[in-house]
Each structure stands twice: as C-alpha cells, then as structure tokens.
Short mmCIF file of C-alpha atoms and ligand atoms in Angstrom, two decimals:
data_model
loop_
_atom_site.label_atom_id
_atom_site.label_comp_id
_atom_site.label_asym_id
_atom_site.label_seq_id
_atom_site.Cartn_x
_atom_site.Cartn_y
_atom_site.Cartn_z
CA MET A 283 -19.16 21.43 -0.32
CA THR A 284 -16.59 23.48 -2.21
CA PRO A 285 -12.89 22.49 -2.02
CA GLN A 286 -12.34 25.52 0.20
CA GLU A 287 -15.03 24.46 2.64
CA GLY A 288 -13.62 20.97 2.66
CA ARG A 289 -10.16 22.19 3.52
CA ARG A 290 -11.57 24.43 6.23
CA ALA A 291 -13.37 21.44 7.70
CA GLY A 292 -9.98 19.74 7.88
CA GLN A 293 -10.58 17.17 5.18
CA ARG A 294 -9.53 16.90 1.60
CA PRO A 295 -12.46 16.45 -0.79
CA VAL A 296 -12.32 13.82 -3.53
CA TRP A 297 -10.49 15.13 -6.60
CA VAL A 298 -12.64 15.30 -9.71
CA ASN A 299 -11.32 15.59 -13.25
CA PRO A 300 -12.79 18.87 -14.62
CA LEU A 301 -13.57 16.99 -17.82
CA PHE A 302 -16.26 15.07 -15.92
CA GLY A 303 -18.17 18.35 -15.55
CA VAL A 304 -17.45 19.70 -12.11
CA THR A 305 -20.09 22.24 -11.10
CA ASP A 306 -21.90 21.72 -14.39
CA PRO A 307 -25.51 20.92 -13.55
CA ALA A 308 -26.05 19.46 -17.02
CA SER A 309 -23.44 16.71 -16.68
CA GLY A 310 -24.11 16.14 -13.06
CA ILE A 311 -21.26 16.81 -10.62
CA THR A 312 -22.47 19.99 -8.99
CA SER A 313 -20.12 20.02 -6.02
CA VAL A 314 -16.91 18.27 -5.13
CA PRO A 315 -17.78 15.20 -3.07
CA PRO A 316 -16.42 15.16 0.49
CA ARG A 317 -14.46 12.12 1.64
CA SER A 318 -16.27 11.15 4.80
CA ARG A 319 -19.77 12.60 4.53
CA LEU A 320 -22.53 12.13 2.00
CA PRO A 321 -22.46 14.84 -0.65
CA GLU A 322 -25.27 17.35 -0.28
CA GLY A 323 -27.20 16.27 -3.34
CA PRO A 324 -27.39 13.74 -6.14
CA THR A 325 -25.04 13.47 -9.12
CA ALA A 326 -25.63 12.03 -12.59
CA PRO A 327 -24.83 8.31 -12.88
CA ALA A 328 -22.28 8.60 -15.69
CA SER A 329 -20.19 11.15 -13.81
CA VAL A 330 -20.20 9.19 -10.57
CA SER A 331 -19.33 5.98 -12.34
CA ARG A 332 -16.39 7.66 -14.10
CA LEU A 333 -15.19 9.15 -10.84
CA ILE A 334 -15.29 5.81 -9.05
CA ARG A 335 -13.55 3.94 -11.87
CA ASP A 336 -10.78 6.53 -11.71
CA GLU A 337 -10.29 5.92 -8.01
CA LEU A 338 -10.28 2.13 -8.39
CA MET A 339 -7.58 2.31 -11.05
CA LEU A 340 -5.03 2.28 -8.22
CA ASP A 341 -5.85 -1.32 -7.32
CA GLY A 342 -3.35 -3.94 -8.52
CA ASN A 343 -4.14 -5.97 -11.64
CA PRO A 344 -6.11 -8.97 -10.34
CA ARG A 345 -4.72 -11.29 -13.05
CA LEU A 346 -1.13 -10.57 -11.98
CA ASN A 347 -2.03 -11.11 -8.34
CA LEU A 348 -0.35 -14.40 -7.45
CA ALA A 349 -1.10 -13.88 -3.77
CA THR A 350 -4.78 -14.69 -3.73
CA PHE A 351 -6.57 -18.03 -4.04
CA VAL A 352 -9.78 -16.29 -5.04
CA SER A 353 -11.09 -16.27 -8.63
CA THR A 354 -10.13 -13.28 -10.72
CA TRP A 355 -11.49 -14.40 -14.06
CA MET A 356 -14.81 -15.77 -15.29
CA GLU A 357 -16.23 -16.14 -18.76
CA PRO A 358 -18.27 -13.21 -20.10
CA GLU A 359 -21.39 -15.40 -20.05
CA ALA A 360 -20.92 -16.16 -16.35
CA HIS A 361 -20.10 -12.54 -15.65
CA ALA A 362 -23.36 -11.45 -17.30
CA LEU A 363 -25.35 -14.16 -15.52
CA MET A 364 -24.03 -12.99 -12.17
CA GLY A 365 -24.98 -9.39 -12.93
CA ASP A 366 -28.47 -10.44 -13.97
CA MET A 367 -29.00 -12.54 -10.83
CA ALA A 368 -27.70 -9.95 -8.37
CA ASP A 369 -31.25 -8.99 -7.45
CA ARG A 370 -32.24 -12.46 -6.19
CA ASN A 371 -32.01 -12.93 -2.46
CA LEU A 372 -30.93 -16.53 -2.01
CA ILE A 373 -32.80 -16.91 1.27
CA ASP A 374 -36.17 -15.98 -0.27
CA ARG A 375 -36.87 -19.49 -1.37
CA ASP A 376 -40.60 -18.81 -1.65
CA GLU A 377 -40.11 -15.95 -4.10
CA TYR A 378 -37.17 -17.41 -5.99
CA PRO A 379 -37.74 -21.16 -6.02
CA ALA A 380 -35.72 -21.61 -9.20
CA THR A 381 -32.59 -20.07 -7.65
CA ALA A 382 -33.11 -22.19 -4.55
CA GLU A 383 -33.41 -25.26 -6.75
CA LEU A 384 -29.99 -24.60 -8.32
CA GLU A 385 -28.42 -24.50 -4.86
CA GLN A 386 -30.11 -27.80 -4.04
CA ARG A 387 -28.66 -29.30 -7.24
CA CYS A 388 -25.11 -28.18 -6.50
CA ILE A 389 -25.04 -29.92 -3.10
CA PRO A 390 -25.42 -33.51 -4.37
CA MET A 391 -23.07 -32.71 -7.26
CA ILE A 392 -20.41 -31.87 -4.67
CA GLY A 393 -21.48 -34.89 -2.61
CA HIS A 394 -20.65 -37.14 -5.58
CA LEU A 395 -17.25 -35.47 -5.98
CA TRP A 396 -16.48 -36.13 -2.30
CA ASN A 397 -17.84 -39.69 -2.22
CA ALA A 398 -20.59 -38.94 0.29
CA PRO A 399 -22.23 -42.13 1.61
CA ASP A 400 -25.56 -41.26 -0.02
CA PRO A 401 -24.61 -38.53 -2.49
CA ASP A 402 -28.05 -37.90 -3.98
CA SER A 403 -29.37 -36.89 -0.58
CA SER A 404 -26.25 -35.09 0.64
CA ILE A 405 -26.67 -32.77 3.61
CA GLY A 406 -25.09 -29.35 3.26
CA THR A 407 -25.42 -25.70 2.44
CA SER A 408 -23.83 -22.87 0.52
CA THR A 409 -22.16 -20.11 2.53
CA VAL A 410 -20.42 -16.79 1.95
CA GLY A 411 -17.06 -18.56 1.89
CA SER A 412 -15.02 -21.20 3.64
CA SER A 413 -14.79 -19.06 6.76
CA GLU A 414 -18.54 -19.27 7.36
CA ALA A 415 -18.49 -22.93 6.35
CA CYS A 416 -15.71 -23.65 8.88
CA MET A 417 -17.68 -21.88 11.64
CA LEU A 418 -20.62 -24.17 10.87
CA GLY A 419 -18.40 -27.25 10.77
CA GLY A 420 -16.82 -26.32 14.09
CA MET A 421 -20.20 -25.58 15.70
CA ALA A 422 -21.52 -28.98 14.66
CA LEU A 423 -18.44 -30.67 16.14
CA LYS A 424 -18.86 -28.76 19.39
CA ARG A 425 -22.60 -29.48 19.69
CA ARG A 426 -22.05 -33.16 18.98
CA TRP A 427 -19.37 -33.35 21.68
CA MET A 428 -21.58 -31.45 24.17
CA ARG A 429 -24.39 -33.89 23.64
CA ARG A 430 -22.20 -36.89 24.22
CA ASN A 431 -20.43 -35.36 27.21
CA ALA A 432 -23.27 -33.42 28.81
CA GLY A 433 -22.27 -34.35 32.35
CA ARG A 434 -18.62 -33.41 31.95
CA TYR A 435 -19.51 -30.21 30.11
CA ALA A 436 -21.90 -29.18 32.89
CA ALA A 437 -19.14 -29.86 35.39
CA GLY A 438 -16.89 -27.34 33.62
CA ALA A 439 -14.87 -29.35 31.10
CA ARG A 440 -13.50 -27.10 28.34
CA PRO A 441 -13.78 -28.42 24.79
CA ASN A 442 -10.71 -28.27 22.55
CA LEU A 443 -9.98 -28.49 18.82
CA VAL A 444 -6.76 -29.98 17.42
CA MET A 445 -5.14 -28.60 14.24
CA GLY A 446 -1.84 -27.70 12.62
CA VAL A 447 -0.33 -24.24 13.11
CA ASN A 448 -0.69 -23.84 9.32
CA THR A 449 -4.51 -23.72 9.46
CA GLN A 450 -6.19 -20.63 8.12
CA VAL A 451 -7.08 -17.80 10.52
CA CYS A 452 -10.80 -18.74 10.44
CA TRP A 453 -10.05 -21.61 12.85
CA GLN A 454 -8.51 -19.23 15.38
CA LYS A 455 -11.64 -17.14 14.99
CA PHE A 456 -13.86 -20.16 15.51
CA CYS A 457 -12.07 -21.08 18.73
CA ASN A 458 -12.20 -17.49 19.94
CA TYR A 459 -15.87 -16.83 19.11
CA TRP A 460 -17.21 -20.20 20.25
CA GLU A 461 -14.99 -20.62 23.31
CA VAL A 462 -13.09 -23.70 22.31
CA GLU A 463 -9.47 -24.20 23.30
CA PRO A 464 -7.27 -24.26 20.17
CA ARG A 465 -4.57 -26.94 20.31
CA THR A 466 -2.20 -26.12 17.51
CA VAL A 467 0.59 -28.46 16.50
CA PRO A 468 3.72 -26.48 15.52
CA MET A 469 5.83 -27.10 12.42
CA GLU A 470 8.98 -29.13 13.04
CA GLY A 471 11.93 -29.63 10.68
CA ASP A 472 10.59 -30.36 7.21
CA ARG A 473 7.05 -31.04 8.44
CA PHE A 474 5.14 -27.91 7.41
CA HIS A 475 1.64 -29.18 8.25
CA LEU A 476 -0.20 -31.47 10.67
CA GLY A 477 1.29 -34.93 11.23
CA ALA A 478 -0.73 -38.01 12.18
CA GLU A 479 0.99 -38.90 15.44
CA GLU A 480 1.20 -35.26 16.49
CA ALA A 481 -2.56 -34.83 15.95
CA ALA A 482 -3.47 -37.92 17.95
CA GLY A 483 -1.02 -36.89 20.67
CA GLN A 484 -2.92 -33.64 21.31
CA CYS A 485 -6.34 -35.29 21.70
CA ASP A 486 -8.11 -36.11 24.93
CA GLU A 487 -11.65 -36.76 26.12
CA ASN A 488 -12.54 -33.09 25.55
CA THR A 489 -11.44 -32.93 21.92
CA ILE A 490 -14.41 -32.01 19.73
CA GLY A 491 -12.50 -32.85 16.55
CA VAL A 492 -9.36 -32.61 14.48
CA VAL A 493 -9.19 -30.12 11.60
CA THR A 494 -7.10 -31.28 8.67
CA VAL A 495 -6.35 -29.21 5.60
CA LEU A 496 -6.47 -30.42 2.02
CA GLY A 497 -4.18 -27.84 0.59
CA SER A 498 -2.29 -25.79 3.16
CA THR A 499 -2.42 -22.08 2.44
CA MET A 500 1.21 -21.85 3.56
CA ASP A 501 2.73 -24.05 0.87
CA GLY A 502 -0.03 -25.83 -1.08
CA SER A 503 0.71 -29.24 0.46
CA TYR A 504 -1.94 -31.85 1.32
CA GLU A 505 -2.04 -33.05 4.91
CA PRO A 506 -1.94 -36.85 5.41
CA ILE A 507 -5.68 -37.12 6.07
CA ALA A 508 -5.95 -40.90 5.82
CA GLY A 509 -2.94 -41.23 8.12
CA ILE A 510 -4.47 -38.83 10.65
CA CYS A 511 -7.71 -40.85 10.61
CA ALA A 512 -5.73 -44.07 11.13
CA ALA A 513 -3.90 -42.54 14.11
CA LEU A 514 -7.27 -41.50 15.56
CA ASP A 515 -8.61 -45.05 15.00
CA ALA A 516 -5.69 -46.37 17.04
CA LEU A 517 -6.33 -43.73 19.70
CA GLU A 518 -9.97 -44.76 19.94
CA GLU A 519 -8.98 -48.38 20.33
CA ARG A 520 -6.63 -47.48 23.19
CA THR A 521 -8.78 -44.93 25.01
CA GLY A 522 -12.36 -45.13 23.77
CA TRP A 523 -12.25 -41.45 22.68
CA SER A 524 -13.99 -41.12 19.33
CA VAL A 525 -12.62 -37.98 17.69
CA PRO A 526 -14.26 -36.88 14.40
CA VAL A 527 -12.37 -35.12 11.61
CA HIS A 528 -13.34 -32.01 9.66
CA VAL A 529 -11.51 -31.56 6.35
CA ASP A 530 -10.88 -27.93 5.44
CA ALA A 531 -10.69 -28.46 1.67
CA ALA A 532 -11.11 -24.74 0.87
CA SER A 533 -8.83 -25.17 -2.14
CA GLY A 534 -8.24 -28.92 -2.51
CA GLY A 535 -11.94 -29.82 -2.52
CA MET A 536 -12.12 -28.75 -6.17
CA ILE A 537 -8.68 -30.06 -7.18
CA ALA A 538 -8.22 -33.56 -5.72
CA PRO A 539 -11.55 -35.03 -7.00
CA PHE A 540 -10.43 -34.27 -10.56
CA LEU A 541 -6.67 -34.79 -10.45
CA GLU A 542 -6.34 -37.51 -7.78
CA PRO A 543 -9.62 -39.44 -7.80
CA ASP A 544 -7.87 -42.35 -6.06
CA LEU A 545 -6.49 -40.29 -3.19
CA VAL A 546 -8.63 -41.20 -0.17
CA TRP A 547 -9.16 -37.98 1.79
CA ASP A 548 -12.94 -37.51 1.78
CA PHE A 549 -16.14 -39.21 3.02
CA ARG A 550 -14.62 -42.58 2.06
CA LEU A 551 -12.87 -42.22 5.43
CA PRO A 552 -15.57 -43.06 8.02
CA ARG A 553 -14.03 -40.64 10.53
CA VAL A 554 -14.55 -37.62 8.24
CA ALA A 555 -17.68 -35.89 9.56
CA SER A 556 -17.73 -32.77 7.38
CA ILE A 557 -15.88 -31.06 4.51
CA ASN A 558 -15.86 -27.47 3.28
CA VAL A 559 -14.69 -25.84 0.05
CA SER A 560 -14.53 -22.26 -1.25
CA GLY A 561 -16.60 -22.03 -4.44
CA HIS A 562 -14.70 -18.80 -5.10
CA LYS A 563 -11.31 -20.54 -5.12
CA TYR A 564 -10.92 -23.54 -7.44
CA GLY A 565 -14.72 -23.67 -7.90
CA MET A 566 -13.85 -20.71 -10.14
CA VAL A 567 -16.64 -18.35 -9.03
CA TYR A 568 -16.09 -14.69 -8.08
CA PRO A 569 -16.15 -14.06 -4.30
CA GLY A 570 -18.07 -14.94 -2.00
CA LEU A 571 -19.17 -18.52 -2.10
CA GLY A 572 -18.44 -21.53 0.08
CA TRP A 573 -19.94 -24.97 0.61
CA ILE A 574 -20.07 -27.41 3.50
CA LEU A 575 -21.37 -30.98 3.50
CA TRP A 576 -21.88 -33.34 6.44
CA ARG A 577 -21.55 -37.10 6.34
CA ASP A 578 -24.99 -37.78 7.82
CA ARG A 579 -27.60 -36.58 10.30
CA ASP A 580 -25.46 -37.77 13.19
CA ALA A 581 -22.68 -35.37 12.16
CA LEU A 582 -25.06 -32.39 11.99
CA PRO A 583 -27.05 -32.23 15.26
CA GLY A 584 -30.69 -31.48 14.41
CA ASP A 585 -31.05 -28.74 17.01
CA LEU A 586 -28.67 -26.54 15.00
CA VAL A 587 -30.96 -26.60 12.00
CA GLU A 588 -33.68 -24.01 11.52
CA HIS A 589 -36.64 -24.69 9.27
CA VAL A 590 -38.09 -22.27 6.73
CA ASP A 591 -41.10 -22.65 4.50
CA TYR A 592 -40.41 -23.28 0.86
CA LEU A 593 -43.54 -23.21 -1.26
CA GLY A 594 -45.49 -24.92 1.45
CA GLY A 595 -42.65 -27.41 1.85
CA ASP A 596 -39.98 -27.29 4.47
CA VAL A 597 -36.34 -26.48 3.87
CA ALA A 598 -33.73 -26.90 6.55
CA THR A 599 -31.18 -24.10 6.87
CA PHE A 600 -28.02 -23.94 8.88
CA THR A 601 -26.08 -20.73 8.18
CA LEU A 602 -24.80 -17.67 10.03
CA ASN A 603 -26.00 -15.30 7.30
CA PHE A 604 -29.52 -14.63 6.16
CA SER A 605 -29.79 -12.39 3.08
CA ARG A 606 -27.28 -12.88 0.30
CA SER A 607 -27.24 -12.56 -3.47
CA GLY A 608 -28.08 -15.63 -5.53
CA SER A 609 -25.42 -14.71 -8.12
CA GLN A 610 -22.61 -16.86 -6.77
CA VAL A 611 -24.69 -20.02 -6.46
CA VAL A 612 -26.00 -19.54 -9.99
CA ALA A 613 -22.43 -19.03 -11.24
CA GLN A 614 -21.31 -22.23 -9.50
CA TYR A 615 -24.08 -24.15 -11.19
CA TYR A 616 -23.03 -22.54 -14.48
CA ASN A 617 -19.44 -23.74 -14.01
CA PHE A 618 -20.61 -27.26 -13.15
CA LEU A 619 -22.80 -27.49 -16.26
CA ARG A 620 -20.36 -25.66 -18.48
CA LEU A 621 -17.32 -27.83 -17.73
CA GLY A 622 -18.63 -31.14 -16.47
CA TYR A 623 -16.21 -33.58 -14.82
CA GLU A 624 -13.90 -33.81 -17.83
CA GLY A 625 -13.79 -30.05 -18.30
CA PHE A 626 -12.86 -29.49 -14.67
CA ARG A 627 -10.20 -32.19 -14.93
CA GLU A 628 -8.63 -30.48 -17.93
CA VAL A 629 -8.74 -26.98 -16.47
CA GLN A 630 -7.28 -28.06 -13.11
CA GLY A 631 -4.75 -30.31 -14.87
CA ALA A 632 -3.56 -27.36 -16.97
CA LEU A 633 -3.16 -25.29 -13.80
CA ARG A 634 -1.06 -27.99 -12.22
CA ARG A 635 1.13 -28.12 -15.34
CA VAL A 636 1.59 -24.34 -15.15
CA ALA A 637 2.46 -24.52 -11.44
CA THR A 638 4.95 -27.39 -11.73
CA HIS A 639 6.54 -25.82 -14.81
CA LEU A 640 6.99 -22.46 -13.09
CA ALA A 641 8.35 -24.14 -9.95
CA GLU A 642 10.94 -25.99 -12.07
CA ARG A 643 11.94 -22.83 -13.89
CA ILE A 644 12.45 -21.00 -10.60
CA GLU A 645 14.48 -23.90 -9.26
CA GLY A 646 16.54 -23.74 -12.47
CA LEU A 647 17.54 -20.13 -11.74
CA GLY A 648 19.97 -21.61 -9.22
CA CYS A 649 19.48 -19.34 -6.23
CA PHE A 650 16.16 -20.59 -4.87
CA ARG A 651 15.13 -23.71 -2.99
CA LEU A 652 11.61 -25.10 -3.56
CA LEU A 653 9.70 -26.17 -0.45
CA THR A 654 6.82 -27.52 -2.55
CA ARG A 655 6.55 -28.11 -6.29
CA GLY A 656 2.96 -27.24 -7.24
CA ASP A 657 2.10 -30.93 -7.67
CA GLN A 658 -0.65 -30.96 -5.02
CA LEU A 659 -2.49 -27.64 -5.01
CA PRO A 660 -1.24 -25.65 -8.02
CA VAL A 661 0.57 -23.56 -5.42
CA PHE A 662 4.18 -23.64 -4.31
CA ALA A 663 6.46 -21.97 -1.80
CA PHE A 664 10.16 -21.33 -2.21
CA THR A 665 12.96 -19.64 -0.34
CA THR A 666 16.42 -18.34 -1.15
CA GLY A 667 19.26 -20.87 -1.43
CA ASP A 668 21.57 -21.42 1.52
CA ASP A 669 24.47 -19.63 -0.18
CA VAL A 670 22.43 -16.49 -0.97
CA THR A 671 23.41 -13.75 1.48
CA ARG A 672 22.91 -10.51 -0.43
CA PHE A 673 19.15 -10.59 -0.76
CA ASN A 674 16.16 -12.21 0.88
CA VAL A 675 12.59 -13.17 -0.09
CA TYR A 676 11.29 -9.71 0.82
CA ASP A 677 13.70 -8.08 -1.64
CA VAL A 678 12.49 -10.47 -4.34
CA SER A 679 8.85 -9.66 -3.59
CA ARG A 680 9.58 -5.91 -3.77
CA ARG A 681 11.48 -6.17 -7.03
CA LEU A 682 8.78 -8.32 -8.65
CA ARG A 683 6.25 -5.73 -7.68
CA GLU A 684 8.05 -3.22 -9.83
CA TRP A 685 7.11 -5.42 -12.79
CA GLY A 686 3.48 -5.62 -11.67
CA TRP A 687 3.72 -9.11 -10.13
CA LEU A 688 2.20 -9.55 -6.70
CA VAL A 689 4.10 -12.42 -5.05
CA PRO A 690 3.84 -12.39 -1.26
CA ALA A 691 6.72 -13.11 1.10
CA TYR A 692 6.23 -14.10 4.73
CA PRO A 693 7.75 -16.06 7.60
CA PHE A 694 6.45 -19.54 8.41
CA PRO A 695 4.78 -19.95 11.82
CA PRO A 696 6.42 -21.62 14.85
CA ASN A 697 8.56 -23.62 15.14
CA ARG A 698 9.85 -22.70 11.66
CA ASP A 699 9.62 -18.94 11.98
CA ASP A 700 13.29 -18.91 11.00
CA LEU A 701 12.15 -19.77 7.46
CA HIS A 702 10.98 -16.99 5.12
CA VAL A 703 9.25 -17.90 1.88
CA LEU A 704 7.65 -16.63 -1.31
CA ARG A 705 4.42 -18.23 -2.49
CA VAL A 706 2.86 -18.45 -5.93
CA VAL A 707 -0.81 -19.37 -6.36
CA CYS A 708 -1.75 -20.42 -9.91
CA ARG A 709 -5.39 -19.84 -10.77
CA ASN A 710 -7.53 -20.11 -13.86
CA GLY A 711 -6.46 -17.23 -16.10
CA PHE A 712 -2.74 -17.61 -15.30
CA SER A 713 -1.37 -19.13 -18.47
CA LEU A 714 1.86 -20.93 -19.29
CA ASP A 715 2.92 -17.81 -21.21
CA LEU A 716 2.40 -15.60 -18.17
CA ALA A 717 4.30 -18.12 -16.02
CA ASP A 718 7.25 -18.00 -18.43
CA ARG A 719 7.09 -14.24 -18.38
CA LEU A 720 7.27 -14.25 -14.58
CA ALA A 721 10.27 -16.60 -14.63
CA ASP A 722 11.96 -14.38 -17.24
CA ASP A 723 11.34 -11.27 -15.17
CA LEU A 724 12.69 -12.97 -12.07
CA HIS A 725 15.75 -14.05 -14.05
CA SER A 726 16.37 -10.52 -15.32
CA LEU A 727 16.28 -8.94 -11.88
CA LEU A 728 18.74 -11.37 -10.30
CA PRO A 729 21.82 -9.35 -11.32
CA TRP A 730 20.35 -6.37 -9.45
CA LEU A 731 19.72 -8.46 -6.39
CA HIS A 732 23.20 -9.97 -6.47
CA ARG A 733 24.68 -6.47 -6.61
CA GLN A 734 23.01 -5.50 -3.32
CA PRO A 735 25.52 -5.43 -0.46
CA ALA A 736 22.98 -7.03 1.89
CA PRO A 737 19.23 -7.75 2.19
CA MET A 738 17.25 -4.51 2.20
CA PHE A 739 13.76 -5.39 3.34
CA GLY A 740 12.19 -7.36 6.13
CA PRO A 741 8.76 -8.83 6.85
CA ASP A 742 7.24 -5.38 7.49
CA ALA A 743 7.81 -4.30 3.90
CA ALA A 744 6.33 -7.48 2.46
CA THR A 745 3.33 -7.64 0.22
CA SER A 746 0.45 -8.65 2.44
CA PHE A 747 -1.07 -11.97 1.59
CA HIS A 748 -4.39 -13.68 2.10
CA HIS A 749 -3.95 -16.17 4.83
C1 LIG B 300 -9.04 -19.54 1.95
C2 LIG B 300 -9.12 -20.51 3.03
C3 LIG B 300 -10.03 -20.35 4.09
C4 LIG B 300 -10.95 -19.15 4.17
O1 LIG B 300 -11.78 -19.19 3.08
P1 LIG B 300 -12.71 -18.00 2.58
O2 LIG B 300 -13.47 -18.67 1.50
O3 LIG B 300 -11.78 -16.94 2.08
O4 LIG B 300 -13.56 -17.55 3.71
C5 LIG B 300 -10.08 -21.33 5.05
N1 LIG B 300 -9.27 -22.40 5.02
C6 LIG B 300 -8.36 -22.58 4.03
C7 LIG B 300 -7.51 -23.80 4.03
C8 LIG B 300 -8.26 -21.64 3.00
O5 LIG B 300 -7.37 -21.85 2.02
#
C-alpha cells in the first residue's frame, strides 16, 4: 500500500528510510509495509533486515538492563553454535539423536550438582524455562497427593499448595490453571520470604506440597529450606501428614552448588521431591531454557509420563511443549563443557564480588538502606534511608534511566507493601567497572534528587520488572 492508502485506511504504515530503496524494485522495498497486515508482495532480504534492525534500535541496551535475571551475553562461539542448531527440533529424537543425547548428558550433570540420590540416572527434563518446569513440578505434586488421597479427593477435598508471597507469578498460574488452592504466607517485619514455622502452620491433610525458593526474585535472599523441611518433619510426626517440598531454584540452582557447596538445600534433604532451575538465568544460556529433576520414580508418578520412540528405544517425556529448538540445550552443554565446575565457580564468584561491592558502595552513599547485600544470589534490594523525604525509589529509577541504567523500583507484597525498593541483578557481562560506573552515576545525581521539594513519581511510573 502507499502511505496515502495507509492513512486512508486509518493506520500509519511503517516508516522506511528512503536510503533503503523505497519503491525501487532493484533494492527490494517496492511499497511501504503496513503495520497490521501482510505487505502485498515480497521484499529483498537486505532491505527488510535493515528496516527491522532500525525498529529494534529503540529497545534498551540489554547489558545495562539490571532488571532481568535472564542472560544477555554469551561467547561468540556459543552464539554461533546456537544459530547453527536453530533448525534442530529437540523433540525429534529419531532424526536428531545427537542433540537428544546432549540433553540426556546435561540431566545427570545437574543431578550431580544437586546431590541427587543416584545422579547418573537422574530423572528430569529440559523445558522452555522455569515456568514450564514449575508447572510440571506442581502437577507431579498434585498427582502424587491425588493417588494417596483418592477417597478424600473423590469426596470433594480441594488440594492446596503452601508458599511465600514472594514466589514468582508462575506459582499463581499453576494454582489457577490446575485448580489448586494457593496458600501464601505474607511477609512480616524483616521476614521477606517464607519462614519454617509459617510454612508448617499453613499445611493440612490436603496440602500437595510446599514451594520454597532458592533465591527470591524480590531481594535475592535464600529461603531457609533445611529449616522448612525440619518443621515439616515435626509436623509429620505430630499429624502423620507427609508434605513434600519443591525447590524453585530458578536462579540459585546454578549459584549455590558452586559458591556454597556445603549449604544443604537440595536432594540431600529427603523431603525435597523436585528442583527446577532456569538454564537461561545463571546457567548463562540465552532464553528459553529450564530444567527440572525429580528425586526418584515415587516423586514423578508414572502416569504423567508419555513414551516416545527413540531409534527403536524408548524415551520418557514429561513436558507441556512439543516442538522446540535444540539451540538452548546445545548451548547449555557448551557452557558445562566450556567452564567445568571450577570455571562456573570462578564466574559466579566474580558476580558475587561485583554484587557485594556495588551494594557496599550504594550503602556508602549515605541515603540508602540495604535490605540484602548480594551475598546469596548476586542480587540485592535497597530502599531510601529513613531520613530521606525529598525523593523516593521511583525518582531514583527514573533518574538512572536517563543515564541508560534500567534499575526497577516496586513495592513489596503484603504485609510489607509499605516498603518500596530498588533491585539490582548482577549477571555475567556486568563487570566491576560497570558497577563502579553505576555507583558513580548514582552519586552524581543525588544533588538533583536532594533539590527536589518532594518525591515526584509513584509506582505507576516505575520501570517494569520481571517478576
Ligand atoms: C525467573 C523465575 C521464575 C520463572 O522462570 P522463567 O525461566 O522466566 O520461566 C520462576 N521462579 C523464580 C524463583 C524465578 O526467579
């Protein structure tokens, strides 16, 4: 369509730089593309690619995005490998047995990291991300409970799932989609995640499990998983209710095994039935990749597993998705081989040093109070000091954005929705130099903030964040 036709049809066509050869059949763009319909005919690849790159220029710089947990940098070799493998459908195990084999190697590698009882024959699968993995974990918990409580379920008992209010939105989705009552434990005082006694206190005979988080998205803190398991042990002794635990280790599953190998949060705790991680967070792969492992066959009811042929053999699958690129799994395997245990330990250790250093520098500015210090996940949350009245966290987020930094601000959930915080997520690619630069920029904008008569922005104006 011509621009005139587009305007007549009530829609603005996409703007094309004349240099790209608008209406020049030789270079390709023969008509201005409409916004919401297919163009009438084809266009040369170079012109379309230039046009699209122009439009995407308006995205923020992923490396300065301190809001996301998801990988924004990979080595050129991994980048190339992912491009080359984009044409392999991971589910076609018959046609692409070598890709399938790499997935089957990653699972026991992760099983070893998480101290699975029999790591070499770990049970698990790759997924699109932690959200899909959490759905699978929740479904297994529900099916296991239904089997053990068939009579009560038939008589109308409603299953419930216990978790902290800080859990990621995927758990609300799970409860909604699979008709499970969510029992969320609110924050209280300085407790910003699930507590052991609070978790046990919410359980009853219809509890399918407790979800605990290794690395809260709200503030980067680890929940007391061993303590929660101990409280559930005591509950079982008192009542006979055996409540399994799922650990949502979306971030921490690739941090704690390297930086705190002695912290007992994983399959070493007999009550832990399943664990998930996002390969695209601290597994350092581009989105979307997740993993989930189950303790044993008892934790993953067999009737949830479908069987597909694999070169005459039989491979069990348990996923919501079917077709998906093999790129992410191949990239995860690349990272495992490339870094090894020591390499991961160094990379994650460096991130933690960056996070704790930046947290200290921000504390040193004198007008902020740290809620966490980046010494668990390399993530920390902070708020304005008690004596700061002229600006709030939303003003800080807005001002930082002027320098290109994306640092989200948001209120905590109940019962601490009076508390508003900023959060910084350090990921591979965020160096000590960049961290110092951020602290310097924050320092240099403080005079402006102190000159404000009063806070200017509220939660509505905040940078959105992935939560
Ligand atoms: C990011 C995150 C999720 C969701 O993970 P995706 O991989 O983005 O689907 C779930 N739980 C926690 C704790 C997370 O941090």
